[in-house]
Amino acid sequence: MTTGALLASGALYAAPAQAAAAPSIVAKGGFVMNNANGKSLYTKAADTRRSTGSTTKIMTAKVVLAQKNLNLDTKVTIQKAYSDYIVKNNASSARLIVGDKVTVRQLLYGLMLPSGCDAAYALADKFGSGSTRAARVKSFIGKMNSEAKKLGLKNTHFDSFDGIGNGSNYSTPRDLTKIASSAMKSSTFRSIVKTKKYTAKTTTKTGSTRTMAPWTNTNTLLSSYSGTIGVKTGSGPEAKYCLVFAATRNGKTVIGTVLASSSATQREKDAKKLLGYGFGKI
């Protein structure tokens, strides 16, 4: 074959399609995958263990929703211990009122939207087993770790129900993305994490109805990035600013995580860059 024929056929000089350069993010760790098949689309220290802050609550919700014969309308009475815990840890709160009866469904919204550590405590107390609150909480955290093992995650460990860890609460961008992808198989979970605002009507001690102040979702991507369907923010002194995110465009879903970004604004910018890049690759 002559050089001219090769040129004409394009066999020799066909330039490869120009791939978009992987974006630079401020977050110390990042991972993005195609939610349909789990194919990796972007990695940055994707398997480095880090503190996860409130993104831990994705697993809290997943464990609750995996309970056999779960009734989302079951009522849970808010205990003083949950309120004391919030005060002691200066933790994010759903502002639950001691003595109110709140449904499991409402607690899940309180967990995932305003990132209520009081809601997380109530759920752990309700769905753990044991004769004392401490035993029930320990049992619930055990269930969180069992779920992580079931998913085959080697770099994830929970020692808290809400991300306020005791030194060994960690995961990685890859593992957290897998947890979120698995959680998103639940229609209840999907409905909750894409909700921007939710108003709970609880039952007071006297049996009357209390309309709570609306809970606003801390995930600002829901308003700023078209197609966003979740998932959860996290922050903390050690965790810095984290975000597990998912969006669907043209029938394709990209899901991912950024850990240890520098601010709430920056984690959103990082996530948007990774979503754009991810959609460009599938």
PDB file of C-alpha atoms in Angstrom:
ATOM      1  CA  MET A   1       0.000   0.000   0.000  1.00  0.00           C
ATOM      2  CA  THR A   2       1.491   3.368  -0.954  1.00  0.00           C
ATOM      3  CA  THR A   3       1.846   6.243   1.456  1.00  0.00           C
ATOM      4  CA  GLY A   4      -0.749   8.118  -0.568  1.00  0.00           C
ATOM      5  CA  ALA A   5      -3.202   5.248  -0.232  1.00  0.00           C
ATOM      6  CA  LEU A   6      -2.529   5.105   3.492  1.00  0.00           C
ATOM      7  CA  LEU A   7      -3.165   8.827   3.760  1.00  0.00           C
ATOM      8  CA  ALA A   8      -6.338   8.528   1.751  1.00  0.00           C
ATOM      9  CA  SER A   9      -7.602   5.707   3.925  1.00  0.00           C
ATOM     10  CA  GLY A  10      -6.733   7.631   7.061  1.00  0.00           C
ATOM     11  CA  ALA A  11      -5.138   4.488   8.492  1.00  0.00           C
ATOM     12  CA  LEU A  12      -1.844   6.145   9.308  1.00  0.00           C
ATOM     13  CA  TYR A  13      -2.658   9.670  10.298  1.00  0.00           C
ATOM     14  CA  ALA A  14      -6.141   9.509  11.858  1.00  0.00           C
ATOM     15  CA  ALA A  15      -5.866  11.727  14.929  1.00  0.00           C
ATOM     16  CA  PRO A  16      -7.440  10.259  18.078  1.00  0.00           C
ATOM     17  CA  ALA A  17     -10.567  11.995  19.359  1.00  0.00           C
ATOM     18  CA  GLN A  18      -9.451  14.722  21.729  1.00  0.00           C
ATOM     19  CA  ALA A  19     -10.246  13.593  25.285  1.00  0.00           C
ATOM     20  CA  ALA A  20     -11.131  16.325  27.759  1.00  0.00           C
ATOM     21  CA  ALA A  21      -8.384  16.781  30.335  1.00  0.00           C
ATOM     22  CA  ALA A  22      -9.274  15.541  33.805  1.00  0.00           C
ATOM     23  CA  PRO A  23     -10.273  18.532  35.945  1.00  0.00           C
ATOM     24  CA  SER A  24      -8.235  19.814  38.844  1.00  0.00           C
ATOM     25  CA  ILE A  25     -10.148  19.910  42.147  1.00  0.00           C
ATOM     26  CA  VAL A  26      -9.301  21.426  45.515  1.00  0.00           C
ATOM     27  CA  ALA A  27     -10.700  18.424  47.442  1.00  0.00           C
ATOM     28  CA  LYS A  28      -7.983  16.026  48.597  1.00  0.00           C
ATOM     29  CA  GLY A  29      -9.941  13.017  47.351  1.00  0.00           C
ATOM     30  CA  GLY A  30     -12.399  12.458  44.538  1.00  0.00           C
ATOM     31  CA  PHE A  31     -14.107   9.662  42.639  1.00  0.00           C
ATOM     32  CA  VAL A  32     -16.777   9.539  39.943  1.00  0.00           C
ATOM     33  CA  MET A  33     -18.430   6.557  38.294  1.00  0.00           C
ATOM     34  CA  ASN A  34     -21.104   5.666  35.800  1.00  0.00           C
ATOM     35  CA  ASN A  35     -23.944   4.590  38.080  1.00  0.00           C
ATOM     36  CA  ALA A  36     -25.293   2.112  35.503  1.00  0.00           C
ATOM     37  CA  ASN A  37     -22.240  -0.150  35.484  1.00  0.00           C
ATOM     38  CA  GLY A  38     -19.885   1.107  38.197  1.00  0.00           C
ATOM     39  CA  LYS A  39     -17.238   2.093  35.637  1.00  0.00           C
ATOM     40  CA  SER A  40     -14.728   4.556  37.063  1.00  0.00           C
ATOM     41  CA  LEU A  41     -14.682   7.926  35.272  1.00  0.00           C
ATOM     42  CA  TYR A  42     -12.351   9.946  37.544  1.00  0.00           C
ATOM     43  CA  THR A  43     -10.079   9.242  40.494  1.00  0.00           C
ATOM     44  CA  LYS A  44      -7.992  11.370  42.845  1.00  0.00           C
ATOM     45  CA  ALA A  45      -6.685   9.550  45.939  1.00  0.00           C
ATOM     46  CA  ALA A  46      -9.883   7.533  45.530  1.00  0.00           C
ATOM     47  CA  ASP A  47      -8.798   4.800  47.951  1.00  0.00           C
ATOM     48  CA  THR A  48      -7.204   6.974  50.624  1.00  0.00           C
ATOM     49  CA  ARG A  49      -9.060   6.688  53.932  1.00  0.00           C
ATOM     50  CA  ARG A  50     -10.405   9.952  55.293  1.00  0.00           C
ATOM     51  CA  SER A  51     -12.869  11.206  57.860  1.00  0.00           C
ATOM     52  CA  THR A  52     -16.287  11.463  56.201  1.00  0.00           C
ATOM     53  CA  GLY A  53     -18.321  13.833  58.386  1.00  0.00           C
ATOM     54  CA  SER A  54     -22.053  13.594  57.847  1.00  0.00           C
ATOM     55  CA  THR A  55     -21.764  11.681  54.571  1.00  0.00           C
ATOM     56  CA  THR A  56     -21.720   8.805  57.111  1.00  0.00           C
ATOM     57  CA  LYS A  57     -25.493   9.331  57.359  1.00  0.00           C
ATOM     58  CA  ILE A  58     -25.966   7.768  53.913  1.00  0.00           C
ATOM     59  CA  MET A  59     -25.143   4.425  55.546  1.00  0.00           C
ATOM     60  CA  THR A  60     -27.343   5.268  58.549  1.00  0.00           C
ATOM     61  CA  ALA A  61     -30.306   5.704  56.185  1.00  0.00           C
ATOM     62  CA  LYS A  62     -29.345   2.611  54.177  1.00  0.00           C
ATOM     63  CA  VAL A  63     -29.335   0.425  57.313  1.00  0.00           C
ATOM     64  CA  VAL A  64     -32.753   1.737  58.413  1.00  0.00           C
ATOM     65  CA  LEU A  65     -34.258   1.194  54.965  1.00  0.00           C
ATOM     66  CA  ALA A  66     -32.854  -2.371  54.864  1.00  0.00           C
ATOM     67  CA  GLN A  67     -34.785  -3.425  58.004  1.00  0.00           C
ATOM     68  CA  LYS A  68     -37.198  -6.299  57.478  1.00  0.00           C
ATOM     69  CA  ASN A  69     -40.901  -5.331  57.552  1.00  0.00           C
ATOM     70  CA  LEU A  70     -39.994  -1.663  57.927  1.00  0.00           C
ATOM     71  CA  ASN A  71     -42.982   0.589  58.586  1.00  0.00           C
ATOM     72  CA  LEU A  72     -42.043   4.178  57.761  1.00  0.00           C
ATOM     73  CA  ASP A  73     -45.060   5.435  59.706  1.00  0.00           C
ATOM     74  CA  THR A  74     -43.901   3.895  63.002  1.00  0.00           C
ATOM     75  CA  LYS A  75     -43.609   6.650  65.598  1.00  0.00           C
ATOM     76  CA  VAL A  76     -40.501   7.239  67.679  1.00  0.00           C
ATOM     77  CA  THR A  77     -40.600   9.328  70.864  1.00  0.00           C
ATOM     78  CA  ILE A  78     -37.791  11.879  71.001  1.00  0.00           C
ATOM     79  CA  GLN A  79     -35.659  11.390  74.125  1.00  0.00           C
ATOM     80  CA  LYS A  80     -33.760  13.991  76.118  1.00  0.00           C
ATOM     81  CA  ALA A  81     -30.548  12.035  75.407  1.00  0.00           C
ATOM     82  CA  TYR A  82     -30.786  12.980  71.705  1.00  0.00           C
ATOM     83  CA  SER A  83     -31.125  16.658  72.542  1.00  0.00           C
ATOM     84  CA  ASP A  84     -28.293  16.525  75.115  1.00  0.00           C
ATOM     85  CA  TYR A  85     -26.058  14.856  72.523  1.00  0.00           C
ATOM     86  CA  ILE A  86     -26.595  17.723  70.072  1.00  0.00           C
ATOM     87  CA  VAL A  87     -25.751  20.324  72.713  1.00  0.00           C
ATOM     88  CA  LYS A  88     -22.682  18.431  73.963  1.00  0.00           C
ATOM     89  CA  ASN A  89     -21.235  18.001  70.459  1.00  0.00           C
ATOM     90  CA  ASN A  90     -22.445  21.316  68.998  1.00  0.00           C
ATOM     91  CA  ALA A  91     -23.827  19.085  66.251  1.00  0.00           C
ATOM     92  CA  SER A  92     -26.060  19.775  63.259  1.00  0.00           C
ATOM     93  CA  SER A  93     -29.664  19.305  64.269  1.00  0.00           C
ATOM     94  CA  ALA A  94     -33.176  18.686  62.973  1.00  0.00           C
ATOM     95  CA  ARG A  95     -34.354  20.634  66.069  1.00  0.00           C
ATOM     96  CA  LEU A  96     -36.466  17.713  67.280  1.00  0.00           C
ATOM     97  CA  ILE A  97     -38.513  18.417  70.423  1.00  0.00           C
ATOM     98  CA  VAL A  98     -38.154  16.086  73.426  1.00  0.00           C
ATOM     99  CA  GLY A  99     -41.384  14.153  73.970  1.00  0.00           C
ATOM    100  CA  ASP A 100     -42.654  14.584  70.401  1.00  0.00           C
ATOM    101  CA  LYS A 101     -43.581  11.478  68.439  1.00  0.00           C
ATOM    102  CA  VAL A 102     -41.908  11.523  65.038  1.00  0.00           C
ATOM    103  CA  THR A 103     -42.338   8.918  62.285  1.00  0.00           C
ATOM    104  CA  VAL A 104     -39.397   6.934  60.924  1.00  0.00           C
ATOM    105  CA  ARG A 105     -40.024   8.589  57.550  1.00  0.00           C
ATOM    106  CA  GLN A 106     -39.797  12.054  59.135  1.00  0.00           C
ATOM    107  CA  LEU A 107     -36.619  11.047  60.969  1.00  0.00           C
ATOM    108  CA  LEU A 108     -35.058  10.023  57.652  1.00  0.00           C
ATOM    109  CA  TYR A 109     -35.855  13.454  56.195  1.00  0.00           C
ATOM    110  CA  GLY A 110     -34.462  15.061  59.361  1.00  0.00           C
ATOM    111  CA  LEU A 111     -31.342  12.931  58.966  1.00  0.00           C
ATOM    112  CA  MET A 112     -30.656  13.666  55.298  1.00  0.00           C
ATOM    113  CA  LEU A 113     -31.858  17.254  54.718  1.00  0.00           C
ATOM    114  CA  PRO A 114     -30.678  19.382  57.681  1.00  0.00           C
ATOM    115  CA  SER A 115     -28.234  16.557  58.577  1.00  0.00           C
ATOM    116  CA  GLY A 116     -29.789  16.105  62.007  1.00  0.00           C
ATOM    117  CA  CYS A 117     -27.535  14.209  64.412  1.00  0.00           C
ATOM    118  CA  ASP A 118     -30.544  14.055  66.749  1.00  0.00           C
ATOM    119  CA  ALA A 119     -32.479  12.218  64.030  1.00  0.00           C
ATOM    120  CA  ALA A 120     -29.494   9.898  63.499  1.00  0.00           C
ATOM    121  CA  TYR A 121     -29.377   9.104  67.226  1.00  0.00           C
ATOM    122  CA  ALA A 122     -33.132   8.425  67.313  1.00  0.00           C
ATOM    123  CA  LEU A 123     -32.849   6.019  64.368  1.00  0.00           C
ATOM    124  CA  ALA A 124     -29.841   4.196  65.843  1.00  0.00           C
ATOM    125  CA  ASP A 125     -31.660   3.843  69.178  1.00  0.00           C
ATOM    126  CA  LYS A 126     -34.807   2.584  67.425  1.00  0.00           C
ATOM    127  CA  PHE A 127     -33.201   0.084  65.039  1.00  0.00           C
ATOM    128  CA  GLY A 128     -30.337  -1.251  67.137  1.00  0.00           C
ATOM    129  CA  SER A 129     -30.998  -4.152  69.472  1.00  0.00           C
ATOM    130  CA  GLY A 130     -30.233  -4.375  73.173  1.00  0.00           C
ATOM    131  CA  SER A 131     -31.664  -3.554  76.588  1.00  0.00           C
ATOM    132  CA  THR A 132     -29.820  -0.229  76.994  1.00  0.00           C
ATOM    133  CA  ARG A 133     -29.488   2.752  74.694  1.00  0.00           C
ATOM    134  CA  ALA A 134     -25.706   2.292  74.560  1.00  0.00           C
ATOM    135  CA  ALA A 135     -26.138  -1.339  73.522  1.00  0.00           C
ATOM    136  CA  ARG A 136     -28.685  -0.447  70.848  1.00  0.00           C
ATOM    137  CA  VAL A 137     -26.421   2.253  69.390  1.00  0.00           C
ATOM    138  CA  LYS A 138     -23.452  -0.147  69.365  1.00  0.00           C
ATOM    139  CA  SER A 139     -25.611  -2.778  67.653  1.00  0.00           C
ATOM    140  CA  PHE A 140     -26.765  -0.267  65.020  1.00  0.00           C
ATOM    141  CA  ILE A 141     -23.181   0.799  64.229  1.00  0.00           C
ATOM    142  CA  GLY A 142     -22.401  -2.925  63.913  1.00  0.00           C
ATOM    143  CA  LYS A 143     -25.113  -3.154  61.267  1.00  0.00           C
ATOM    144  CA  MET A 144     -23.510  -0.223  59.401  1.00  0.00           C
ATOM    145  CA  ASN A 145     -20.194  -2.096  59.318  1.00  0.00           C
ATOM    146  CA  SER A 146     -21.924  -5.317  58.244  1.00  0.00           C
ATOM    147  CA  GLU A 147     -23.490  -3.455  55.296  1.00  0.00           C
ATOM    148  CA  ALA A 148     -20.054  -2.106  54.326  1.00  0.00           C
ATOM    149  CA  LYS A 149     -18.672  -5.668  54.370  1.00  0.00           C
ATOM    150  CA  LYS A 150     -21.600  -6.911  52.263  1.00  0.00           C
ATOM    151  CA  LEU A 151     -20.696  -4.294  49.661  1.00  0.00           C
ATOM    152  CA  GLY A 152     -17.109  -5.584  49.697  1.00  0.00           C
ATOM    153  CA  LEU A 153     -15.663  -2.319  50.980  1.00  0.00           C
ATOM    154  CA  LYS A 154     -12.151  -2.694  52.392  1.00  0.00           C
ATOM    155  CA  ASN A 155     -11.473   0.924  53.322  1.00  0.00           C
ATOM    156  CA  THR A 156     -14.597   1.838  55.285  1.00  0.00           C
ATOM    157  CA  HIS A 157     -15.258   1.633  59.009  1.00  0.00           C
ATOM    158  CA  PHE A 158     -17.926   3.277  61.130  1.00  0.00           C
ATOM    159  CA  ASP A 159     -17.704   4.035  64.826  1.00  0.00           C
ATOM    160  CA  SER A 160     -20.630   6.465  64.871  1.00  0.00           C
ATOM    161  CA  PHE A 161     -24.157   6.758  63.498  1.00  0.00           C
ATOM    162  CA  ASP A 162     -23.676  10.325  62.264  1.00  0.00           C
ATOM    163  CA  GLY A 163     -20.012  10.960  61.457  1.00  0.00           C
ATOM    164  CA  ILE A 164     -19.046  12.446  64.822  1.00  0.00           C
ATOM    165  CA  GLY A 165     -16.474   9.694  65.136  1.00  0.00           C
ATOM    166  CA  ASN A 166     -14.261   8.469  67.928  1.00  0.00           C
ATOM    167  CA  GLY A 167     -11.120   8.150  65.860  1.00  0.00           C
ATOM    168  CA  SER A 168     -12.015   5.272  63.566  1.00  0.00           C
ATOM    169  CA  ASN A 169     -14.862   6.546  61.407  1.00  0.00           C
ATOM    170  CA  TYR A 170     -13.486   6.601  57.875  1.00  0.00           C
ATOM    171  CA  SER A 171     -14.142   5.798  54.252  1.00  0.00           C
ATOM    172  CA  THR A 172     -12.812   6.724  50.822  1.00  0.00           C
ATOM    173  CA  PRO A 173     -14.260   8.537  47.801  1.00  0.00           C
ATOM    174  CA  ARG A 174     -14.661   5.204  45.969  1.00  0.00           C
ATOM    175  CA  ASP A 175     -16.301   3.409  48.899  1.00  0.00           C
ATOM    176  CA  LEU A 176     -18.684   6.263  49.726  1.00  0.00           C
ATOM    177  CA  THR A 177     -19.762   6.433  46.090  1.00  0.00           C
ATOM    178  CA  LYS A 178     -20.516   2.702  46.169  1.00  0.00           C
ATOM    179  CA  ILE A 179     -22.512   3.085  49.403  1.00  0.00           C
ATOM    180  CA  ALA A 180     -24.529   5.916  47.846  1.00  0.00           C
ATOM    181  CA  SER A 181     -25.097   4.004  44.607  1.00  0.00           C
ATOM    182  CA  SER A 182     -26.425   1.059  46.618  1.00  0.00           C
ATOM    183  CA  ALA A 183     -28.610   3.320  48.795  1.00  0.00           C
ATOM    184  CA  MET A 184     -30.067   4.931  45.660  1.00  0.00           C
ATOM    185  CA  LYS A 185     -31.645   1.580  44.757  1.00  0.00           C
ATOM    186  CA  SER A 186     -34.264   2.397  47.409  1.00  0.00           C
ATOM    187  CA  SER A 187     -37.071   4.555  46.013  1.00  0.00           C
ATOM    188  CA  THR A 188     -37.644   6.013  49.501  1.00  0.00           C
ATOM    189  CA  PHE A 189     -33.998   7.031  49.754  1.00  0.00           C
ATOM    190  CA  ARG A 190     -34.086   8.580  46.261  1.00  0.00           C
ATOM    191  CA  SER A 191     -37.210  10.583  47.117  1.00  0.00           C
ATOM    192  CA  ILE A 192     -35.656  11.931  50.301  1.00  0.00           C
ATOM    193  CA  VAL A 193     -32.254  12.993  48.955  1.00  0.00           C
ATOM    194  CA  LYS A 194     -33.662  14.911  46.006  1.00  0.00           C
ATOM    195  CA  THR A 195     -36.065  16.896  48.228  1.00  0.00           C
ATOM    196  CA  LYS A 196     -35.057  20.543  48.698  1.00  0.00           C
ATOM    197  CA  LYS A 197     -37.412  21.333  51.579  1.00  0.00           C
ATOM    198  CA  TYR A 198     -39.616  19.263  53.889  1.00  0.00           C
ATOM    199  CA  THR A 199     -42.039  20.233  56.646  1.00  0.00           C
ATOM    200  CA  ALA A 200     -42.745  17.592  59.289  1.00  0.00           C
ATOM    201  CA  LYS A 201     -45.931  17.555  61.350  1.00  0.00           C
ATOM    202  CA  THR A 202     -45.139  15.766  64.597  1.00  0.00           C
ATOM    203  CA  THR A 203     -47.334  14.677  67.516  1.00  0.00           C
ATOM    204  CA  THR A 204     -46.708  16.451  70.824  1.00  0.00           C
ATOM    205  CA  LYS A 205     -46.850  14.928  74.325  1.00  0.00           C
ATOM    206  CA  THR A 206     -50.439  16.134  74.653  1.00  0.00           C
ATOM    207  CA  GLY A 207     -51.481  14.589  71.336  1.00  0.00           C
ATOM    208  CA  SER A 208     -51.738  17.820  69.379  1.00  0.00           C
ATOM    209  CA  THR A 209     -49.948  18.418  66.071  1.00  0.00           C
ATOM    210  CA  ARG A 210     -46.768  20.442  65.877  1.00  0.00           C
ATOM    211  CA  THR A 211     -45.734  21.846  62.493  1.00  0.00           C
ATOM    212  CA  MET A 212     -41.953  21.934  62.521  1.00  0.00           C
ATOM    213  CA  ALA A 213     -39.941  24.697  60.890  1.00  0.00           C
ATOM    214  CA  PRO A 214     -39.123  23.466  57.360  1.00  0.00           C
ATOM    215  CA  TRP A 215     -35.969  21.411  56.904  1.00  0.00           C
ATOM    216  CA  THR A 216     -33.816  22.652  54.025  1.00  0.00           C
ATOM    217  CA  ASN A 217     -31.481  20.282  52.213  1.00  0.00           C
ATOM    218  CA  THR A 218     -27.836  21.219  52.799  1.00  0.00           C
ATOM    219  CA  ASN A 219     -26.997  19.906  49.302  1.00  0.00           C
ATOM    220  CA  THR A 220     -27.021  23.150  47.292  1.00  0.00           C
ATOM    221  CA  LEU A 221     -26.343  21.269  44.046  1.00  0.00           C
ATOM    222  CA  LEU A 222     -30.079  20.496  43.966  1.00  0.00           C
ATOM    223  CA  SER A 223     -30.683  24.143  43.092  1.00  0.00           C
ATOM    224  CA  SER A 224     -27.503  24.949  41.185  1.00  0.00           C
ATOM    225  CA  TYR A 225     -26.804  21.951  38.925  1.00  0.00           C
ATOM    226  CA  SER A 226     -29.474  20.782  36.518  1.00  0.00           C
ATOM    227  CA  GLY A 227     -30.309  17.086  36.851  1.00  0.00           C
ATOM    228  CA  THR A 228     -29.021  16.696  40.431  1.00  0.00           C
ATOM    229  CA  ILE A 229     -30.796  13.862  42.286  1.00  0.00           C
ATOM    230  CA  GLY A 230     -28.791  13.775  45.554  1.00  0.00           C
ATOM    231  CA  VAL A 231     -26.994  12.891  47.719  1.00  0.00           C
ATOM    232  CA  LYS A 232     -25.419  14.240  50.957  1.00  0.00           C
ATOM    233  CA  THR A 233     -23.057  16.851  52.365  1.00  0.00           C
ATOM    234  CA  GLY A 234     -20.622  16.395  55.206  1.00  0.00           C
ATOM    235  CA  SER A 235     -18.246  18.574  57.154  1.00  0.00           C
ATOM    236  CA  GLY A 236     -16.172  18.583  60.285  1.00  0.00           C
ATOM    237  CA  PRO A 237     -12.870  19.773  61.751  1.00  0.00           C
ATOM    238  CA  GLU A 238     -11.058  16.700  60.433  1.00  0.00           C
ATOM    239  CA  ALA A 239     -13.295  15.857  57.455  1.00  0.00           C
ATOM    240  CA  LYS A 240     -13.223  19.451  56.119  1.00  0.00           C
ATOM    241  CA  TYR A 241     -15.948  19.770  53.426  1.00  0.00           C
ATOM    242  CA  CYS A 242     -17.347  16.660  51.741  1.00  0.00           C
ATOM    243  CA  LEU A 243     -20.063  15.978  49.205  1.00  0.00           C
ATOM    244  CA  VAL A 244     -21.488  12.795  47.754  1.00  0.00           C
ATOM    245  CA  PHE A 245     -23.347  13.796  44.594  1.00  0.00           C
ATOM    246  CA  ALA A 246     -25.420  12.292  41.799  1.00  0.00           C
ATOM    247  CA  ALA A 247     -27.078  13.707  38.708  1.00  0.00           C
ATOM    248  CA  THR A 248     -29.014  12.315  35.752  1.00  0.00           C
ATOM    249  CA  ARG A 249     -28.921  13.798  32.261  1.00  0.00           C
ATOM    250  CA  ASN A 250     -30.207  12.216  29.048  1.00  0.00           C
ATOM    251  CA  GLY A 251     -31.001   9.028  30.932  1.00  0.00           C
ATOM    252  CA  LYS A 252     -27.449   8.642  32.231  1.00  0.00           C
ATOM    253  CA  THR A 253     -26.512   8.929  35.901  1.00  0.00           C
ATOM    254  CA  VAL A 254     -23.130  10.023  37.204  1.00  0.00           C
ATOM    255  CA  ILE A 255     -22.420   9.520  40.906  1.00  0.00           C
ATOM    256  CA  GLY A 256     -19.362  10.518  42.890  1.00  0.00           C
ATOM    257  CA  THR A 257     -17.724  11.910  46.007  1.00  0.00           C
ATOM    258  CA  VAL A 258     -15.330  14.679  46.993  1.00  0.00           C
ATOM    259  CA  LEU A 259     -13.664  14.530  50.413  1.00  0.00           C
ATOM    260  CA  ALA A 260     -11.711  17.195  52.289  1.00  0.00           C
ATOM    261  CA  SER A 261     -12.452  20.219  50.128  1.00  0.00           C
ATOM    262  CA  SER A 262     -11.707  23.673  51.530  1.00  0.00           C
ATOM    263  CA  SER A 263     -15.211  25.166  51.940  1.00  0.00           C
ATOM    264  CA  ALA A 264     -18.900  24.531  51.280  1.00  0.00           C
ATOM    265  CA  THR A 265     -18.658  26.675  48.139  1.00  0.00           C
ATOM    266  CA  GLN A 266     -15.552  24.866  46.934  1.00  0.00           C
ATOM    267  CA  ARG A 267     -16.938  21.347  47.424  1.00  0.00           C
ATOM    268  CA  GLU A 268     -19.852  22.361  45.186  1.00  0.00           C
ATOM    269  CA  LYS A 269     -17.470  23.729  42.530  1.00  0.00           C
ATOM    270  CA  ASP A 270     -15.407  20.532  42.725  1.00  0.00           C
ATOM    271  CA  ALA A 271     -18.534  18.379  42.341  1.00  0.00           C
ATOM    272  CA  LYS A 272     -19.773  20.387  39.342  1.00  0.00           C
ATOM    273  CA  LYS A 273     -16.409  19.987  37.604  1.00  0.00           C
ATOM    274  CA  LEU A 274     -16.484  16.244  38.186  1.00  0.00           C
ATOM    275  CA  LEU A 275     -20.092  15.889  37.060  1.00  0.00           C
ATOM    276  CA  GLY A 276     -19.352  17.785  33.851  1.00  0.00           C
ATOM    277  CA  TYR A 277     -16.294  15.655  33.237  1.00  0.00           C
ATOM    278  CA  GLY A 278     -18.172  12.447  34.050  1.00  0.00           C
ATOM    279  CA  PHE A 279     -21.026  13.214  31.665  1.00  0.00           C
ATOM    280  CA  GLY A 280     -18.434  13.974  28.985  1.00  0.00           C
ATOM    281  CA  LYS A 281     -17.070  10.440  29.331  1.00  0.00           C
ATOM    282  CA  ILE A 282     -20.267   8.370  29.205  1.00  0.00           C
TER     283      ILE A 282
END
